[in-house]
Every structure is written in structure tokens, then in C-alpha cells.
Short mmCIF file of C-alpha atoms in Angstrom, two decimals:
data_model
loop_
_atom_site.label_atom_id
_atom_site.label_comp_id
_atom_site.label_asym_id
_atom_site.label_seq_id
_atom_site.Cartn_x
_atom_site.Cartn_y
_atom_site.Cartn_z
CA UNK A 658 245.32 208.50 3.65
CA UNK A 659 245.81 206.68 0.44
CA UNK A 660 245.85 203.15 1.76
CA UNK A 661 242.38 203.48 3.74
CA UNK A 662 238.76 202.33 1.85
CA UNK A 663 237.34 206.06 0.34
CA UNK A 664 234.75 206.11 2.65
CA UNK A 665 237.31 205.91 5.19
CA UNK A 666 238.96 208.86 3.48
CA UNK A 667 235.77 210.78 3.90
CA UNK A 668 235.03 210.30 7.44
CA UNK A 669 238.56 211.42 8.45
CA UNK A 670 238.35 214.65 6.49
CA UNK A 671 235.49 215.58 8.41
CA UNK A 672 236.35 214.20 11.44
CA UNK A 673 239.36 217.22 10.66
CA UNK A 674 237.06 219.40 9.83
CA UNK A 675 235.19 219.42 12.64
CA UNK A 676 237.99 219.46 15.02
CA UNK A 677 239.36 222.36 13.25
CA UNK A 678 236.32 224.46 13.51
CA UNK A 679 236.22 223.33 17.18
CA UNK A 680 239.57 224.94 17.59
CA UNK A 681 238.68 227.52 15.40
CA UNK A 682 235.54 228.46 17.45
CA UNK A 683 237.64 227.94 21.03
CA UNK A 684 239.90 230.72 19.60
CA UNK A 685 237.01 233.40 19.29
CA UNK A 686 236.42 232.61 22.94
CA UNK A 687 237.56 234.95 25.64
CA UNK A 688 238.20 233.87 29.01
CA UNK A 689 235.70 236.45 30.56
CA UNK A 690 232.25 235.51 31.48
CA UNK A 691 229.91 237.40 30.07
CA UNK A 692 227.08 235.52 31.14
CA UNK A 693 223.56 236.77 33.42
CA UNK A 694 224.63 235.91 36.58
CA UNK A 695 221.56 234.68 38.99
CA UNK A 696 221.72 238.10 41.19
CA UNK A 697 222.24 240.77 38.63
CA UNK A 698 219.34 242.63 37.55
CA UNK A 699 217.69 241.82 34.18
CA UNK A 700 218.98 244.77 32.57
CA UNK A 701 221.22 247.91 33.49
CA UNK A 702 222.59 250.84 31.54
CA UNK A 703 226.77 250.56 30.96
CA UNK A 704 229.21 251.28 28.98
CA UNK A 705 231.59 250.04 26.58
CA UNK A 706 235.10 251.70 25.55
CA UNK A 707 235.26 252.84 21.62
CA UNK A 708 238.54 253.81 20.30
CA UNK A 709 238.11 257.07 17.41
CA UNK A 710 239.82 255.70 14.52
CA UNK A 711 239.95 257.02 10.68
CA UNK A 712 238.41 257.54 8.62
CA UNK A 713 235.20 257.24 9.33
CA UNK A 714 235.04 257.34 12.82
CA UNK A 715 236.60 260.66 14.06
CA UNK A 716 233.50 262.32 15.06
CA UNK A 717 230.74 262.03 17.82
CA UNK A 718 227.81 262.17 15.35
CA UNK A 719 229.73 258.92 13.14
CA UNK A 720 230.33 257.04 16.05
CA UNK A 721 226.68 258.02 18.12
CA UNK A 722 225.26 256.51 14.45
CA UNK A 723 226.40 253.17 15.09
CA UNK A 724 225.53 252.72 18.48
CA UNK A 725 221.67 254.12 18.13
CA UNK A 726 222.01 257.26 20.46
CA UNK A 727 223.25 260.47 20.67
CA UNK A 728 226.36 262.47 20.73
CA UNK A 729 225.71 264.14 23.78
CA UNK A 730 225.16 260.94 25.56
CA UNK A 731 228.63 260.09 24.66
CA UNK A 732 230.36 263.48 25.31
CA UNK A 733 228.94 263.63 28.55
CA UNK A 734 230.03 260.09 29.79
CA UNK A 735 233.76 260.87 28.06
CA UNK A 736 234.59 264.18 29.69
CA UNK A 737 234.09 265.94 26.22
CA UNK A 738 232.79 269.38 25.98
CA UNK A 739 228.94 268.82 24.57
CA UNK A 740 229.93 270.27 20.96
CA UNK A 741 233.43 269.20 20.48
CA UNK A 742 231.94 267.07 17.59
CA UNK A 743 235.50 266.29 16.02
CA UNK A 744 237.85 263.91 17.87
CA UNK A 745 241.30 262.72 17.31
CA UNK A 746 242.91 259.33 16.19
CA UNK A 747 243.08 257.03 18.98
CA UNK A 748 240.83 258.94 21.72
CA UNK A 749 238.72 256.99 24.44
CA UNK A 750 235.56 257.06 24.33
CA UNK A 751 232.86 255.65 26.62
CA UNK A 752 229.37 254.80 24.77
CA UNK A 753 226.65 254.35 26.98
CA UNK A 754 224.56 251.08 25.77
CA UNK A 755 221.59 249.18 27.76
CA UNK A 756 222.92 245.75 28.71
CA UNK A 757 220.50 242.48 29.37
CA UNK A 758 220.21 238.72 29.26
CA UNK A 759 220.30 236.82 25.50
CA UNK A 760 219.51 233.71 26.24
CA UNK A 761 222.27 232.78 28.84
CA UNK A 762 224.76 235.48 28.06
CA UNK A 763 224.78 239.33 28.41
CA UNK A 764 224.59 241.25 25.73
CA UNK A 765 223.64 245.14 24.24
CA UNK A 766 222.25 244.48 21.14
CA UNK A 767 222.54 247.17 18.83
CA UNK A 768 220.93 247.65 15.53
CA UNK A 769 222.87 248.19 12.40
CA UNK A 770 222.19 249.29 9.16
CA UNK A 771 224.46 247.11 6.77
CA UNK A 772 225.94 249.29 3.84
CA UNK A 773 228.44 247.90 0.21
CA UNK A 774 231.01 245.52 1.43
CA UNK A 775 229.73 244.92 5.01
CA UNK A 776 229.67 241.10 6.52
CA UNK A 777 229.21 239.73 9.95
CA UNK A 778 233.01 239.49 10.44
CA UNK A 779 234.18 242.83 9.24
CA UNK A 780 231.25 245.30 11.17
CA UNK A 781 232.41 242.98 14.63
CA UNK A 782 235.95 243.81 14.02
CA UNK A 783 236.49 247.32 12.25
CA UNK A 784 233.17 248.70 12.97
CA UNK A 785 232.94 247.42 16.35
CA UNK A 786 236.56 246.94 17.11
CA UNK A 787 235.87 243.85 18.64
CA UNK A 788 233.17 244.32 21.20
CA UNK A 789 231.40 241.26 19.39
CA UNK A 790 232.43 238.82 17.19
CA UNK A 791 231.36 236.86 14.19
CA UNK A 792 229.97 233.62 15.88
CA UNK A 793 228.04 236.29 18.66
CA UNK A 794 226.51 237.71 15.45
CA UNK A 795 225.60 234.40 13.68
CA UNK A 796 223.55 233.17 16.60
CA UNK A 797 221.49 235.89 16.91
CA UNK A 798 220.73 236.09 13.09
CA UNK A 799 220.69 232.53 11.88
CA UNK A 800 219.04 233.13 8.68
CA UNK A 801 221.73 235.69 7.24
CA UNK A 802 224.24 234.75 5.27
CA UNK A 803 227.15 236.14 6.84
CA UNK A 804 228.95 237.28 3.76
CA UNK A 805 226.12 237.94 1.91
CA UNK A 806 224.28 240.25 3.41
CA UNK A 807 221.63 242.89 1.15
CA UNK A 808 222.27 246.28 1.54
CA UNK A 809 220.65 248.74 3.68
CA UNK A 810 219.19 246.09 5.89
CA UNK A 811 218.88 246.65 9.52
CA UNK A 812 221.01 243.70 11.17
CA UNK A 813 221.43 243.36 15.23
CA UNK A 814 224.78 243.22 16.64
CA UNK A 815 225.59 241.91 20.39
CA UNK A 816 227.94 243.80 22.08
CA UNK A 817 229.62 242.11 24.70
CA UNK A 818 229.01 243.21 28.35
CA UNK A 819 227.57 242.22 31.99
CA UNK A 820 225.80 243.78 34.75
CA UNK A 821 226.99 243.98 39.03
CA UNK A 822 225.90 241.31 40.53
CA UNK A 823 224.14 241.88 44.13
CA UNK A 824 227.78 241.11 45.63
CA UNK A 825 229.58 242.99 43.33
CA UNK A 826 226.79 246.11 44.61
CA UNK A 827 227.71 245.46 47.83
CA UNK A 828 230.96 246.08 47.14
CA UNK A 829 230.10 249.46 45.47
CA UNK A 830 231.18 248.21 41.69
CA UNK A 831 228.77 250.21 39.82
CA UNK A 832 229.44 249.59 36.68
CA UNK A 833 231.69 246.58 34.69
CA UNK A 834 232.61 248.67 31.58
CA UNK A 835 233.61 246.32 28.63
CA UNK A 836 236.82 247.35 27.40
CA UNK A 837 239.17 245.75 24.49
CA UNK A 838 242.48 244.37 25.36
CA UNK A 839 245.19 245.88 23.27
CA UNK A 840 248.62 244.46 22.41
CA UNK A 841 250.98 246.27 25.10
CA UNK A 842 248.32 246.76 27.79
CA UNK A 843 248.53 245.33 31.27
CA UNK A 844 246.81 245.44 34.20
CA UNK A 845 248.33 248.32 35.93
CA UNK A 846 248.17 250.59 32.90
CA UNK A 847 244.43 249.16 32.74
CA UNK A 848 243.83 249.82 36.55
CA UNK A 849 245.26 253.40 36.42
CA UNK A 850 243.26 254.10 33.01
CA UNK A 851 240.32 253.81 34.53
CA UNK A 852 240.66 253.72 38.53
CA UNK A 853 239.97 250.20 39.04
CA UNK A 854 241.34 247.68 41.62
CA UNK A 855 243.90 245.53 39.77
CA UNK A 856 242.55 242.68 41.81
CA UNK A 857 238.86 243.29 40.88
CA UNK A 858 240.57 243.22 37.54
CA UNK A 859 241.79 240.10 37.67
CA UNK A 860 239.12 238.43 39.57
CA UNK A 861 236.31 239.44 36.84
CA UNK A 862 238.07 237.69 34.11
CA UNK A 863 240.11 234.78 34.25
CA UNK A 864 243.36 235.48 32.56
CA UNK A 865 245.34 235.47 35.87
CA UNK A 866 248.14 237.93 36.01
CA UNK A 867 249.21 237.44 32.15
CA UNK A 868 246.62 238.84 29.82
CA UNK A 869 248.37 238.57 26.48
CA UNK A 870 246.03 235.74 25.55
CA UNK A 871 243.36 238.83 26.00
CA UNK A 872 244.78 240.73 22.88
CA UNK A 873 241.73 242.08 21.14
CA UNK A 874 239.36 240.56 23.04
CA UNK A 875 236.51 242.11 25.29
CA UNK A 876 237.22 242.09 28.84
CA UNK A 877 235.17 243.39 31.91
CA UNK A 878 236.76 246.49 34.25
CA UNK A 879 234.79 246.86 37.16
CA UNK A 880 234.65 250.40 38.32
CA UNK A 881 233.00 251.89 41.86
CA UNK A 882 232.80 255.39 39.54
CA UNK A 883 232.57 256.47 35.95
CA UNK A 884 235.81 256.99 35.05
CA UNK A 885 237.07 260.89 33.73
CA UNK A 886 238.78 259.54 30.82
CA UNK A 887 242.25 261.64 30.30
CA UNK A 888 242.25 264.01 27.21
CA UNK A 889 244.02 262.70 24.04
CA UNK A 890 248.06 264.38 23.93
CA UNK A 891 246.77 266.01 20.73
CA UNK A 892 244.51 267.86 22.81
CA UNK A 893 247.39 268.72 25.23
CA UNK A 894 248.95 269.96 22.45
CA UNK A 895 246.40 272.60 21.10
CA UNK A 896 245.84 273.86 24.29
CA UNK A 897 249.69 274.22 24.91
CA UNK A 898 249.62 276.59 21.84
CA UNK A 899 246.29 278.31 22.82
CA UNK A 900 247.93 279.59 26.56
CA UNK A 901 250.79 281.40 25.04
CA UNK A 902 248.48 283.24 22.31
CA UNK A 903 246.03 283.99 24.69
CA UNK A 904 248.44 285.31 26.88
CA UNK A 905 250.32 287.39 24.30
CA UNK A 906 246.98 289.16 23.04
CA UNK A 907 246.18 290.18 26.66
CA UNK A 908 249.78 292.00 26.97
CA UNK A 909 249.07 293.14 23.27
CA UNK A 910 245.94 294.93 24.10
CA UNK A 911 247.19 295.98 28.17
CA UNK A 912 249.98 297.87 26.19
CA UNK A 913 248.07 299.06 23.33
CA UNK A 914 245.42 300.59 25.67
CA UNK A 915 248.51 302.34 28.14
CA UNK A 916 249.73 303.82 24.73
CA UNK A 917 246.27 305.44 24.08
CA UNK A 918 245.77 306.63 27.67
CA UNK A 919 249.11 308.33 27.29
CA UNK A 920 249.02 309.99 24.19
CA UNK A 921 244.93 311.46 25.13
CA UNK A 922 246.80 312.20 28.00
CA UNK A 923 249.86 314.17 25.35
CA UNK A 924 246.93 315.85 23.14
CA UNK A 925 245.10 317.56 26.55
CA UNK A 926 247.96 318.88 28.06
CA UNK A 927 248.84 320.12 24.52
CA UNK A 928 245.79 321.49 23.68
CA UNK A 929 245.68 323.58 27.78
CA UNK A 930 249.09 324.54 26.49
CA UNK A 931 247.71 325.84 23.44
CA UNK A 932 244.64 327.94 24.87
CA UNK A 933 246.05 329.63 27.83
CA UNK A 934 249.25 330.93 25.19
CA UNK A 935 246.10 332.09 23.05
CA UNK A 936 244.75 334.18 26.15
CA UNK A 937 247.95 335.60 27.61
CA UNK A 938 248.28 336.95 23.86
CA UNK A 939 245.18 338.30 23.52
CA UNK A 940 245.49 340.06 27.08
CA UNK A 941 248.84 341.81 25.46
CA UNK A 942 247.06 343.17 22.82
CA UNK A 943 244.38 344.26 24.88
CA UNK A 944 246.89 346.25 26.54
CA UNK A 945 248.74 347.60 23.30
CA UNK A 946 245.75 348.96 21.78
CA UNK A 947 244.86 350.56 25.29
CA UNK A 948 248.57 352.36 24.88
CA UNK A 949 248.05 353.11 21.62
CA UNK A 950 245.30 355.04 21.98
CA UNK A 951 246.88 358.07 24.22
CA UNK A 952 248.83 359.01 21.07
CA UNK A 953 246.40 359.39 18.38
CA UNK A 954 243.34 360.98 18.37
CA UNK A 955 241.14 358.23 16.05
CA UNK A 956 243.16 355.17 16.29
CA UNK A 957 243.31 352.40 13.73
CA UNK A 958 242.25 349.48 14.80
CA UNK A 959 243.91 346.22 13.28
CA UNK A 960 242.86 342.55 13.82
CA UNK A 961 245.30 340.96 16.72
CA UNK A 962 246.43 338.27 14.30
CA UNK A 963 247.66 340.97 12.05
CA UNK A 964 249.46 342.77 14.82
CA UNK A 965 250.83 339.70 16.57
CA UNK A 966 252.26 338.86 12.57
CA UNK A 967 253.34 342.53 12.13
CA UNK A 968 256.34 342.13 15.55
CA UNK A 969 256.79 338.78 15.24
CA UNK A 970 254.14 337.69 18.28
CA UNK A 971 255.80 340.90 20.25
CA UNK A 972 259.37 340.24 20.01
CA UNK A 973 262.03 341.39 21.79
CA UNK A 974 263.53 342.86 18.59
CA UNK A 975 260.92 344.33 17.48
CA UNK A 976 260.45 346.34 20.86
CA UNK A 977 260.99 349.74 21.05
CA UNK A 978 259.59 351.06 24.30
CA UNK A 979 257.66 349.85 27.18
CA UNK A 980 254.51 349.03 25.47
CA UNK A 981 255.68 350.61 21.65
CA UNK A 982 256.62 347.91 18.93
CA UNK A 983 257.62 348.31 15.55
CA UNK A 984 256.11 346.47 13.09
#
């Protein structure tokens, strides 16, 4: 504007400037309401959907850490088992929080402890993956810088969400879970995700039938039930591979044990085998030395084992009579 007065000049930059934070400010807005509605109670437990995402966030104990409470809370309300600490990229979660009013608007607030690098804008978006957002965060701490913030300090951070209202009861919504649109999303894969009505879906925020504009933005799903949250492929996966070991060792071990009962089975027949050839030898013997005897006056008596040697365990060959062996 080189031809207007300078203070002209001036007032049209910030006339600029303050319609470009304007815009800048209507772009952090989401077309859901999240505000107390008249009916609703003051305050109601929730949830909100967390997405596990590396690196820091793969386990229940990281993720329980930012949200002030505990891993089995979370477990419990995700279908996990209660010590399945470790999750995979990209698993649903559901994180219970206590939602109530702000001022006019609904929020959980959750206390954070800010560490090296953190600001306002960053914990809402990675942290948080978008369940606040920077202005949210500014109002409720005006005296913070929001890029400057001192380490280890305990900051709190709104979390977007809303409780039934006495109609919405009526209906048998229990719950209005806060979820964050993602790109590719829409609101049948929603619906089906978490066994809502499409239509409530639609009718709780006001993005009509087209939700792109919702891309990473909080949105309300009301739900008449907690929602069993499918398991992550990955876990599909491992168990895939578990069945066939599992079922492997079992035939391992069936055969393994039909081999043993078979070859105890070998050894006994074996050993029977073995004694009653021991007796119907010693009964010959008994009967040789008996013979014997009616041709010699003083006989000699040998050891059987030294006989049985002597004619070969009485052979055939060495046979030389009924009862008379050589030897």
C-alpha cells in the first residue's frame, strides 16, 4: 500500500492480521459441539479413542502415564488381556477419562508433566493425537508461554469430550466416546468400528454425510454399549502361528507317549519270555541229574550253567540217549 499515509499502512496490516488469525482460529474449530448441554449431568466417566503409535507409546504403562490412571483401567475397557503390557503400531485403544463442564464446554482435563522440547501445540497433537488442541490449551493456562514452557512442570490439558444428555439416555446412548477422524474414514467404517447408528453419527456432529472436513479432528460416536474393540491383524497373526505349534506339540507328545507304551509293552513280554525259558531249563536239569544218578554210585554234581554250556543248552547233537548227553 505504498500510496496510502503510514499510519494508514499500519492499520491495514493489522486489520490483516487479525483477520488472518480469525481464519486461523476458525480452522482449529471442529464442527462438533462439545459443549454442557442443559440436561446432561455435571460430570460422567467416558472414554476417548488413543491410537498406540512409536516410539514411545507402544505400551499400556506409557500411554496409562499420560492420561493419570492405570493400565488395567485401559486393558479392561479395550478387550486386552490385564498384562498384555506391549501393544502394536496402530492398535485402538479406549482410555477411560472423567468428563465435566469448563466453563461452557466439556472437557477431561488431564494433568501433564511437560518434559525437553514439549509446547502447547506439539503435546495436543503427537502426545494427544489431537483430542485437544493448542487454543483449548491456551485458555485454560493463560499465563504459560506456549512455547516456552519450564521443564518438569505439571501443565493441564483438555481433552475434548461430552456427556448423554437426558434425551440421548432415553434413547439408551450411554456413552459419546470422542474419537479422531482419520484421512480415509467414513461413517460406515466408523459405525461398524464401534456399533453405532450411522444416523446418531451424523446427528451428534454436524458434518452431514461428508466428513473429510473432520480429518484429524475430535468427533463424538454415540454408543448404547462399550464397544469390544477388534484385535490388531498383528495379533491375528501371532496367534495364526501359535495354533499350528500348539497343535504339532500335542501330536508330538500323543506319539511320543504311544512309542513308550509300546516298547514297556516290548521289554515285559521280553523279559516273561526270558524267565519262563530260564525255568523250563532248570526243570531239564532237574531231571538230568535225577537220571544221572542211577548210574553212579557218588555222583558229581556240576553247576546247571556249566552243564547247559557243556551240550550246547541240550542240543539235539549233542544227544545221545533219552535223557544221556555228551558234553
Amino acid at each position: 500500500f505504498p500510496f496510502l499515509p503510514l499510519h494508514s499502512q499500519i492499520l491495514c496490516l493489522v486489520i490483516m492480521l487479525f483477520s488472518t488469525n480469525i481464519v486461523a482460529q476458525s480452522q482449529q474449530d471442529n464442527r462438533t459441539n462439545f459443549s454442557c448441554p442443559s440436561d446432561s449431568p455435571p460430570s460422567c466417566e467416558t472414554y476417548v479413542t488413543y491410537i498406540a503409535q512409536s516410539p514411545n507409546f507402544l505400551s499400556l504403562t506409557n500411554i496409562s502415564n499420560i492420561f493419570d490412571t492405570s493400565p488395567l483401567s485401559i486393558a479392561r475397557a479395550s478387550n486386552l488381556e490385564p498384562m498384555d503390557d506391549k501393544l502394536v503400531k496402530d492398535q485402538v485403544l479406549l482410555v477411560p477419562v472423567t468428563c465435566g463442564c469448563t466453563g461452557n464446554r466439556s472437557f477431561a482435563n488431564i494433568s501433564y508433566e511437560i518434559n525437553q522440547g514439549d509446547s502447547f501445540y506439539f503435546v495436543a497433537t503427537t502426545s494427544y493425537e489431537n483430542l485437544t488442541n493448542r487454543r483449548a490449551v491456551m485458555d485454560l493456562n493463560p499465563v504459560l508461554s506456549p512455547n516456552k514452557l519450564p521443564i518438569g512442570i505439571q501443565v493441564v490439558f483438555p481433552l475434548f469430550c461430552e456427556c448423554p444428555s437426558k434425551n440421548q439416555l432415553d434413547k439408551e446412548i450411554k456413552y459419546l466416546i470422542t474419537y479422531v477422524w482419520k484421512p480415509g474414514d467414513n461413517v460406515s467404517l466408523v459405525s461398524d468400528k464401534f456399533g453405532a447408528s450411522p444416523e446418531d453419527i451424523m446427528s451428534e456432529n454436524n458434518y452431514g454425510q461428508n466428513f473429510t472436513a473432520a480429518n484429524n479432528l475430535p468427533v463424538l460416536i454415540p454408543v448404547t454399549r462399550l464397544p469390544v474393540l477388534a484385535r490388531s491383524p498383528s495379533d491375528g497373526r501371532k496367534g495364526g502361528i501359535r495354533l499350528p505349534v500348539i497343535i504339532g506339540i500335542s501330536l508330538g507328545c500323543t506319539l511320543l507317549v504311544l512309542v513308550l507304551a509300546v516298547l514297556l509293552v516290548y521289554v515285559y513280554c521280553l523279559k516273561m519270555k526270558t524267565l519262563n525259558r530260564s525255568a523250563s531249563s532248570a526243570e531239564t536239569a532237574d531231571k538230568l541229574l535225577s537220571g544221572v544218578s542211577r548210574y553212579v554210585s557218588k555222583p558229581t554234581m556240576y553247576e546247571t550253567d556249566a552243564i547247559m554250556e557243556a551240550t550246547m543248552n541240550l542240543s539235539e547233537q549233542c544227544k545221545i540217549g533219552e535223557s544221556v548227553y555228551k558234553a
